């Protein structure tokens, strides 16, 4: 049993304060959805938790069980069992997906002998053409093929906790079903814990959330069960956006790394 715990997380990017105190804990086998309008800070949250460069943590903690993730470089976070599927997957010319998986296996002390066999098996499971397996990672792939490629890596690497940042963006219906169903199966088969970030409910038809959080202006303004998805479907985000204070544009405290004083 593993838990990703995010507590009181404040962060900025480009001198702009984006996350204003996020509290969230995802354990093995659970699916937590973070839903919010464009610009709410969803991708910022995933980037900060994974340790993407360019983001400043102002306050708070991110832990994987007793590991302090914020003090670790991204590769160590990955080795510890955290995995991010990015909203816009990176193209890596000259590197095949088998190379990526073999390096990741070696870094985890796993034998690479069965990588190709696992790739064939997983490709069939998510309807991903075998011809893509020998090509450069994500180069000249359609949106759906890229996300299938990312889902294949996730399924083979078997991380403890996965963050999916808008798995649904750029996907057609069939690819969305194949990818989200495979992730749902991983939660049951491998006990994968999932933080799924989206602003559409359609992703959550296959990948069923246990908990739904609504993120507005860098704050979680509501947490509930799957029924919250229906509320959003009916009413949109407007009801949740009301009464939220405007985000501060102050950067002086960011420079000095001090918690922001909400006056
Ligand atoms: P979401 O994923 O919820 O749509 P993001 O986390 O991508 O939102 O962005 C949150 C806010 O941060 C947006 O207003 C965006 O313009 C801003 N932002 C993101 N990256 C940068 C950056 N590098 N410099 C300045 N502002 C940024
Ligand atoms: Mg985003």
GROMACS .gro file of C-alpha atoms and ligand atoms in nm:
model
  291
    1UNK     CA    1   0.000   0.000   0.000
    2UNK     CA    2   0.145   0.332  -0.117
    3UNK     CA    3   0.014   0.684  -0.064
    4UNK     CA    4   0.097   1.002  -0.253
    5UNK     CA    5   0.030   1.286  -0.009
    6UNK     CA    6   0.019   1.646  -0.119
    7UNK     CA    7  -0.015   1.894   0.168
    8UNK     CA    8  -0.057   2.273   0.164
    9UNK     CA    9   0.117   2.294  -0.174
   10UNK     CA   10   0.180   2.648  -0.297
   11UNK     CA   11   0.372   2.699  -0.621
   12UNK     CA   12   0.444   2.957  -0.887
   13UNK     CA   13   0.559   2.955  -1.247
   14UNK     CA   14   0.707   3.246  -1.442
   15UNK     CA   15   0.674   3.462  -1.129
   16UNK     CA   16   0.299   3.396  -1.120
   17UNK     CA   17   0.140   3.221  -0.824
   18UNK     CA   18  -0.065   2.929  -0.955
   19UNK     CA   19  -0.121   2.678  -0.673
   20UNK     CA   20  -0.264   2.824  -0.353
   21UNK     CA   21  -0.261   2.542  -0.099
   22UNK     CA   22  -0.345   2.198  -0.239
   23UNK     CA   23  -0.425   1.908  -0.004
   24UNK     CA   24  -0.475   1.567  -0.160
   25UNK     CA   25  -0.386   1.204  -0.085
   26UNK     CA   26  -0.407   0.916  -0.332
   27UNK     CA   27  -0.351   0.555  -0.219
   28UNK     CA   28  -0.295   0.230  -0.407
   29UNK     CA   29  -0.601   0.111  -0.599
   30UNK     CA   30  -0.779   0.447  -0.575
   31UNK     CA   31  -0.873   0.682  -0.856
   32UNK     CA   32  -0.889   1.052  -0.769
   33UNK     CA   33  -1.008   1.291  -1.038
   34UNK     CA   34  -0.900   1.655  -1.037
   35UNK     CA   35  -1.137   1.853  -1.256
   36UNK     CA   36  -1.120   2.222  -1.331
   37UNK     CA   37  -1.154   2.484  -1.603
   38UNK     CA   38  -0.868   2.585  -1.833
   39UNK     CA   39  -0.597   2.773  -1.648
   40UNK     CA   40  -0.699   2.642  -1.303
   41UNK     CA   41  -0.350   2.500  -1.242
   42UNK     CA   42  -0.407   2.133  -1.325
   43UNK     CA   43  -0.096   2.089  -1.539
   44UNK     CA   44   0.102   2.296  -1.291
   45UNK     CA   45   0.001   2.053  -1.016
   46UNK     CA   46   0.119   1.753  -1.218
   47UNK     CA   47   0.444   1.928  -1.317
   48UNK     CA   48   0.527   2.027  -0.959
   49UNK     CA   49   0.455   1.681  -0.821
   50UNK     CA   50   0.673   1.519  -1.090
   51UNK     CA   51   0.948   1.783  -1.054
   52UNK     CA   52   0.946   1.943  -1.396
   53UNK     CA   53   1.199   2.231  -1.410
   54UNK     CA   54   1.076   2.592  -1.413
   55UNK     CA   55   0.829   2.565  -1.123
   56UNK     CA   56   0.891   2.716  -0.779
   57UNK     CA   57   0.750   2.548  -0.471
   58UNK     CA   58   0.670   2.820  -0.218
   59UNK     CA   59   0.530   2.608   0.061
   60UNK     CA   60   0.398   2.259   0.138
   61UNK     CA   61   0.505   1.898   0.104
   62UNK     CA   62   0.469   1.614  -0.147
   63UNK     CA   63   0.541   1.265  -0.015
   64UNK     CA   64   0.531   0.911  -0.145
   65UNK     CA   65   0.486   0.724   0.182
   66UNK     CA   66   0.782   0.851   0.387
   67UNK     CA   67   0.983   0.984   0.090
   68UNK     CA   68   1.010   1.362   0.054
   69UNK     CA   69   0.959   1.390  -0.323
   70UNK     CA   70   1.025   1.765  -0.341
   71UNK     CA   71   1.388   1.709  -0.241
   72UNK     CA   72   1.437   1.449  -0.517
   73UNK     CA   73   1.515   1.494  -0.889
   74UNK     CA   74   1.248   1.372  -1.134
   75UNK     CA   75   1.428   1.047  -1.220
   76UNK     CA   76   1.437   0.947  -0.854
   77UNK     CA   77   1.066   1.023  -0.818
   78UNK     CA   78   1.005   0.793  -1.116
   79UNK     CA   79   1.226   0.524  -0.967
   80UNK     CA   80   1.033   0.551  -0.642
   81UNK     CA   81   0.715   0.460  -0.832
   82UNK     CA   82   0.563   0.787  -0.956
   83UNK     CA   83   0.468   0.814  -1.324
   84UNK     CA   84   0.334   1.107  -1.527
   85UNK     CA   85   0.147   1.087  -1.856
   86UNK     CA   86   0.185   1.439  -1.990
   87UNK     CA   87  -0.093   1.635  -2.158
   88UNK     CA   88   0.131   1.680  -2.462
   89UNK     CA   89   0.366   1.377  -2.479
   90UNK     CA   90   0.726   1.457  -2.572
   91UNK     CA   91   0.864   1.346  -2.909
   92UNK     CA   92   1.205   1.180  -2.881
   93UNK     CA   93   1.367   1.148  -3.226
   94UNK     CA   94   1.606   0.855  -3.263
   95UNK     CA   95   1.487   0.672  -2.949
   96UNK     CA   96   1.246   0.377  -2.974
   97UNK     CA   97   1.000   0.297  -2.698
   98UNK     CA   98   1.183  -0.034  -2.634
   99UNK     CA   99   1.500   0.165  -2.555
  100UNK     CA  100   1.310   0.379  -2.303
  101UNK     CA  101   1.156   0.075  -2.135
  102UNK     CA  102   1.484  -0.115  -2.120
  103UNK     CA  103   1.661   0.181  -1.956
  104UNK     CA  104   1.377   0.215  -1.708
  105UNK     CA  105   1.392  -0.159  -1.629
  106UNK     CA  106   1.770  -0.144  -1.577
  107UNK     CA  107   1.731   0.156  -1.347
  108UNK     CA  108   1.486  -0.049  -1.141
  109UNK     CA  109   1.710  -0.355  -1.132
  110UNK     CA  110   1.474  -0.557  -1.352
  111UNK     CA  111   1.580  -0.794  -1.630
  112UNK     CA  112   1.518  -0.655  -1.980
  113UNK     CA  113   1.482  -0.999  -2.142
  114UNK     CA  114   1.104  -0.992  -2.160
  115UNK     CA  115   1.057  -0.627  -2.266
  116UNK     CA  116   0.971  -0.707  -2.629
  117UNK     CA  117   0.726  -0.978  -2.531
  118UNK     CA  118   0.557  -0.745  -2.281
  119UNK     CA  119   0.536  -0.474  -2.549
  120UNK     CA  120   0.362  -0.706  -2.799
  121UNK     CA  121   0.118  -0.823  -2.535
  122UNK     CA  122   0.035  -0.472  -2.417
  123UNK     CA  123   0.011  -0.333  -2.772
  124UNK     CA  124  -0.253  -0.594  -2.857
  125UNK     CA  125  -0.440  -0.518  -2.537
  126UNK     CA  126  -0.481  -0.147  -2.624
  127UNK     CA  127  -0.509  -0.185  -3.005
  128UNK     CA  128  -0.173  -0.016  -3.068
  129UNK     CA  129  -0.015  -0.121  -3.399
  130UNK     CA  130   0.309  -0.321  -3.364
  131UNK     CA  131   0.465  -0.104  -3.637
  132UNK     CA  132   0.480   0.188  -3.391
  133UNK     CA  133   0.693  -0.006  -3.143
  134UNK     CA  134   1.011   0.028  -3.346
  135UNK     CA  135   0.960   0.394  -3.438
  136UNK     CA  136   1.101   0.695  -3.253
  137UNK     CA  137   0.897   0.774  -2.942
  138UNK     CA  138   0.590   0.981  -3.039
  139UNK     CA  139   0.749   1.119  -3.360
  140UNK     CA  140   0.487   1.151  -3.638
  141UNK     CA  141   0.225   0.979  -3.424
  142UNK     CA  142  -0.135   1.102  -3.413
  143UNK     CA  143  -0.277   1.226  -3.082
  144UNK     CA  144  -0.444   0.890  -3.020
  145UNK     CA  145  -0.131   0.693  -3.106
  146UNK     CA  146   0.079   0.907  -2.871
  147UNK     CA  147  -0.154   0.842  -2.578
  148UNK     CA  148  -0.166   0.471  -2.660
  149UNK     CA  149   0.214   0.473  -2.661
  150UNK     CA  150   0.217   0.645  -2.320
  151UNK     CA  151  -0.042   0.403  -2.184
  152UNK     CA  152   0.166   0.108  -2.304
  153UNK     CA  153   0.468   0.241  -2.111
  154UNK     CA  154   0.257   0.293  -1.801
  155UNK     CA  155   0.116  -0.061  -1.821
  156UNK     CA  156   0.461  -0.218  -1.861
  157UNK     CA  157   0.645  -0.009  -1.601
  158UNK     CA  158   0.377  -0.073  -1.336
  159UNK     CA  159   0.436   0.239  -1.128
  160UNK     CA  160   0.274   0.268  -0.785
  161UNK     CA  161   0.100   0.600  -0.853
  162UNK     CA  162   0.025   0.752  -1.195
  163UNK     CA  163  -0.074   1.108  -1.277
  164UNK     CA  164  -0.265   1.139  -1.604
  165UNK     CA  165  -0.277   1.498  -1.727
  166UNK     CA  166  -0.569   1.523  -1.971
  167UNK     CA  167  -0.525   1.176  -2.112
  168UNK     CA  168  -0.831   1.272  -2.318
  169UNK     CA  169  -0.681   1.569  -2.503
  170UNK     CA  170  -0.622   1.496  -2.871
  171UNK     CA  171  -0.780   1.150  -2.848
  172UNK     CA  172  -1.062   1.002  -3.053
  173UNK     CA  173  -1.334   0.804  -2.877
  174UNK     CA  174  -1.184   0.460  -2.948
  175UNK     CA  175  -0.836   0.553  -2.825
  176UNK     CA  176  -0.985   0.718  -2.517
  177UNK     CA  177  -1.180   0.401  -2.435
  178UNK     CA  178  -0.876   0.174  -2.488
  179UNK     CA  179  -0.642   0.390  -2.278
  180UNK     CA  180  -0.876   0.472  -1.992
  181UNK     CA  181  -0.997   0.110  -1.970
  182UNK     CA  182  -0.636  -0.016  -1.951
  183UNK     CA  183  -0.558   0.225  -1.667
  184UNK     CA  184  -0.874   0.119  -1.483
  185UNK     CA  185  -0.763  -0.244  -1.520
  186UNK     CA  186  -0.421  -0.157  -1.375
  187UNK     CA  187  -0.593  -0.017  -1.064
  188UNK     CA  188  -0.761  -0.356  -1.016
  189UNK     CA  189  -0.481  -0.588  -1.132
  190UNK     CA  190  -0.171  -0.409  -0.997
  191UNK     CA  191  -0.320  -0.182  -0.731
  192UNK     CA  192  -0.218   0.128  -0.927
  193UNK     CA  193  -0.321   0.455  -0.762
  194UNK     CA  194  -0.433   0.724  -1.009
  195UNK     CA  195  -0.459   1.101  -1.005
  196UNK     CA  196  -0.652   1.175  -1.323
  197UNK     CA  197  -0.669   1.535  -1.437
  198UNK     CA  198  -0.935   1.639  -1.684
  199UNK     CA  199  -1.203   1.893  -1.757
  200UNK     CA  200  -1.434   1.653  -1.937
  201UNK     CA  201  -1.642   1.382  -1.776
  202UNK     CA  202  -1.620   1.143  -2.074
  203UNK     CA  203  -1.279   1.011  -1.960
  204UNK     CA  204  -1.437   0.906  -1.631
  205UNK     CA  205  -1.680   0.662  -1.795
  206UNK     CA  206  -1.415   0.387  -1.812
  207UNK     CA  207  -1.174   0.510  -1.545
  208UNK     CA  208  -1.408   0.535  -1.251
  209UNK     CA  209  -1.310   0.786  -0.982
  210UNK     CA  210  -1.356   0.709  -0.614
  211UNK     CA  211  -1.305   1.074  -0.526
  212UNK     CA  212  -1.355   1.391  -0.734
  213UNK     CA  213  -1.186   1.723  -0.656
  214UNK     CA  214  -1.274   2.050  -0.823
  215UNK     CA  215  -0.978   2.282  -0.877
  216UNK     CA  216  -1.043   2.651  -0.937
  217UNK     CA  217  -0.773   2.920  -0.935
  218UNK     CA  218  -0.520   2.694  -0.771
  219UNK     CA  219  -0.746   2.579  -0.489
  220UNK     CA  220  -0.955   2.268  -0.435
  221UNK     CA  221  -1.296   2.421  -0.380
  222UNK     CA  222  -1.500   2.100  -0.355
  223UNK     CA  223  -1.433   1.731  -0.291
  224UNK     CA  224  -1.692   1.458  -0.328
  225UNK     CA  225  -1.779   1.126  -0.485
  226UNK     CA  226  -1.846   1.041  -0.850
  227UNK     CA  227  -2.179   1.226  -0.828
  228UNK     CA  228  -1.983   1.554  -0.854
  229UNK     CA  229  -1.910   1.465  -1.216
  230UNK     CA  230  -2.284   1.471  -1.288
  231UNK     CA  231  -2.316   1.809  -1.118
  232UNK     CA  232  -2.039   1.949  -1.338
  233UNK     CA  233  -2.193   1.795  -1.647
  234UNK     CA  234  -2.520   1.972  -1.568
  235UNK     CA  235  -2.403   2.306  -1.427
  236UNK     CA  236  -2.047   2.352  -1.557
  237UNK     CA  237  -1.779   2.515  -1.347
  238UNK     CA  238  -1.959   2.848  -1.307
  239UNK     CA  239  -2.113   2.763  -0.970
  240UNK     CA  240  -1.772   2.671  -0.831
  241UNK     CA  241  -1.589   2.970  -0.979
  242UNK     CA  242  -1.807   3.221  -0.797
  243UNK     CA  243  -1.677   3.349  -0.462
  244UNK     CA  244  -1.319   3.254  -0.541
  245UNK     CA  245  -1.074   3.535  -0.462
  246UNK     CA  246  -0.864   3.662  -0.752
  247UNK     CA  247  -0.518   3.514  -0.744
  248UNK     CA  248  -0.246   3.747  -0.622
  249UNK     CA  249   0.010   3.856  -0.878
  250UNK     CA  250   0.263   3.938  -0.607
  251UNK     CA  251   0.602   3.786  -0.669
  252UNK     CA  252   0.819   3.942  -0.397
  253UNK     CA  253   0.735   3.670  -0.147
  254UNK     CA  254   0.792   3.410  -0.418
  255UNK     CA  255   1.142   3.546  -0.464
  256UNK     CA  256   1.216   3.501  -0.098
  257UNK     CA  257   1.038   3.167  -0.079
  258UNK     CA  258   0.806   3.287   0.197
  259UNK     CA  259   0.450   3.163   0.241
  260UNK     CA  260   0.206   3.411   0.096
  261UNK     CA  261   0.006   3.614   0.344
  262UNK     CA  262  -0.359   3.621   0.242
  263UNK     CA  263  -0.481   3.958   0.367
  264LIG     P1  264  -0.460   2.399  -1.662
  264LIG     O1  265  -0.376   2.279  -1.686
  264LIG     O2  266  -0.554   2.387  -1.547
  264LIG     O3  267  -0.532   2.445  -1.785
  264LIG     P2  268  -0.204   2.530  -1.618
  264LIG     O4  269  -0.151   2.468  -1.495
  264LIG     O5  270  -0.146   2.485  -1.748
  264LIG     O6  271  -0.364   2.520  -1.620
  264LIG     O7  272  -0.184   2.687  -1.610
  264LIG     C1  273  -0.228   2.764  -1.499
  264LIG     C2  274  -0.195   2.909  -1.522
  264LIG     O8  275  -0.053   2.923  -1.521
  264LIG     C3  276  -0.241   2.965  -1.654
  264LIG     O9  277  -0.293   3.094  -1.631
  264LIG     C4  278  -0.116   2.971  -1.737
  264LIG    O10  279  -0.122   3.075  -1.831
  264LIG     C5  280  -0.010   2.997  -1.633
  264LIG     N1  281   0.123   2.949  -1.673
  264LIG     C6  282   0.156   2.821  -1.705
  264LIG     N2  283   0.287   2.813  -1.737
  264LIG     C7  284   0.337   2.939  -1.726
  264LIG     C8  285   0.467   2.997  -1.745
  264LIG     N3  286   0.571   2.923  -1.783
  264LIG     N4  287   0.480   3.130  -1.722
  264LIG     C9  288   0.374   3.204  -1.681
  264LIG     N5  289   0.249   3.156  -1.662
  264LIG    C10  290   0.231   3.026  -1.684
  265LIG    MG1  291  -0.343   2.153  -1.848
   0.00000   0.00000   0.00000
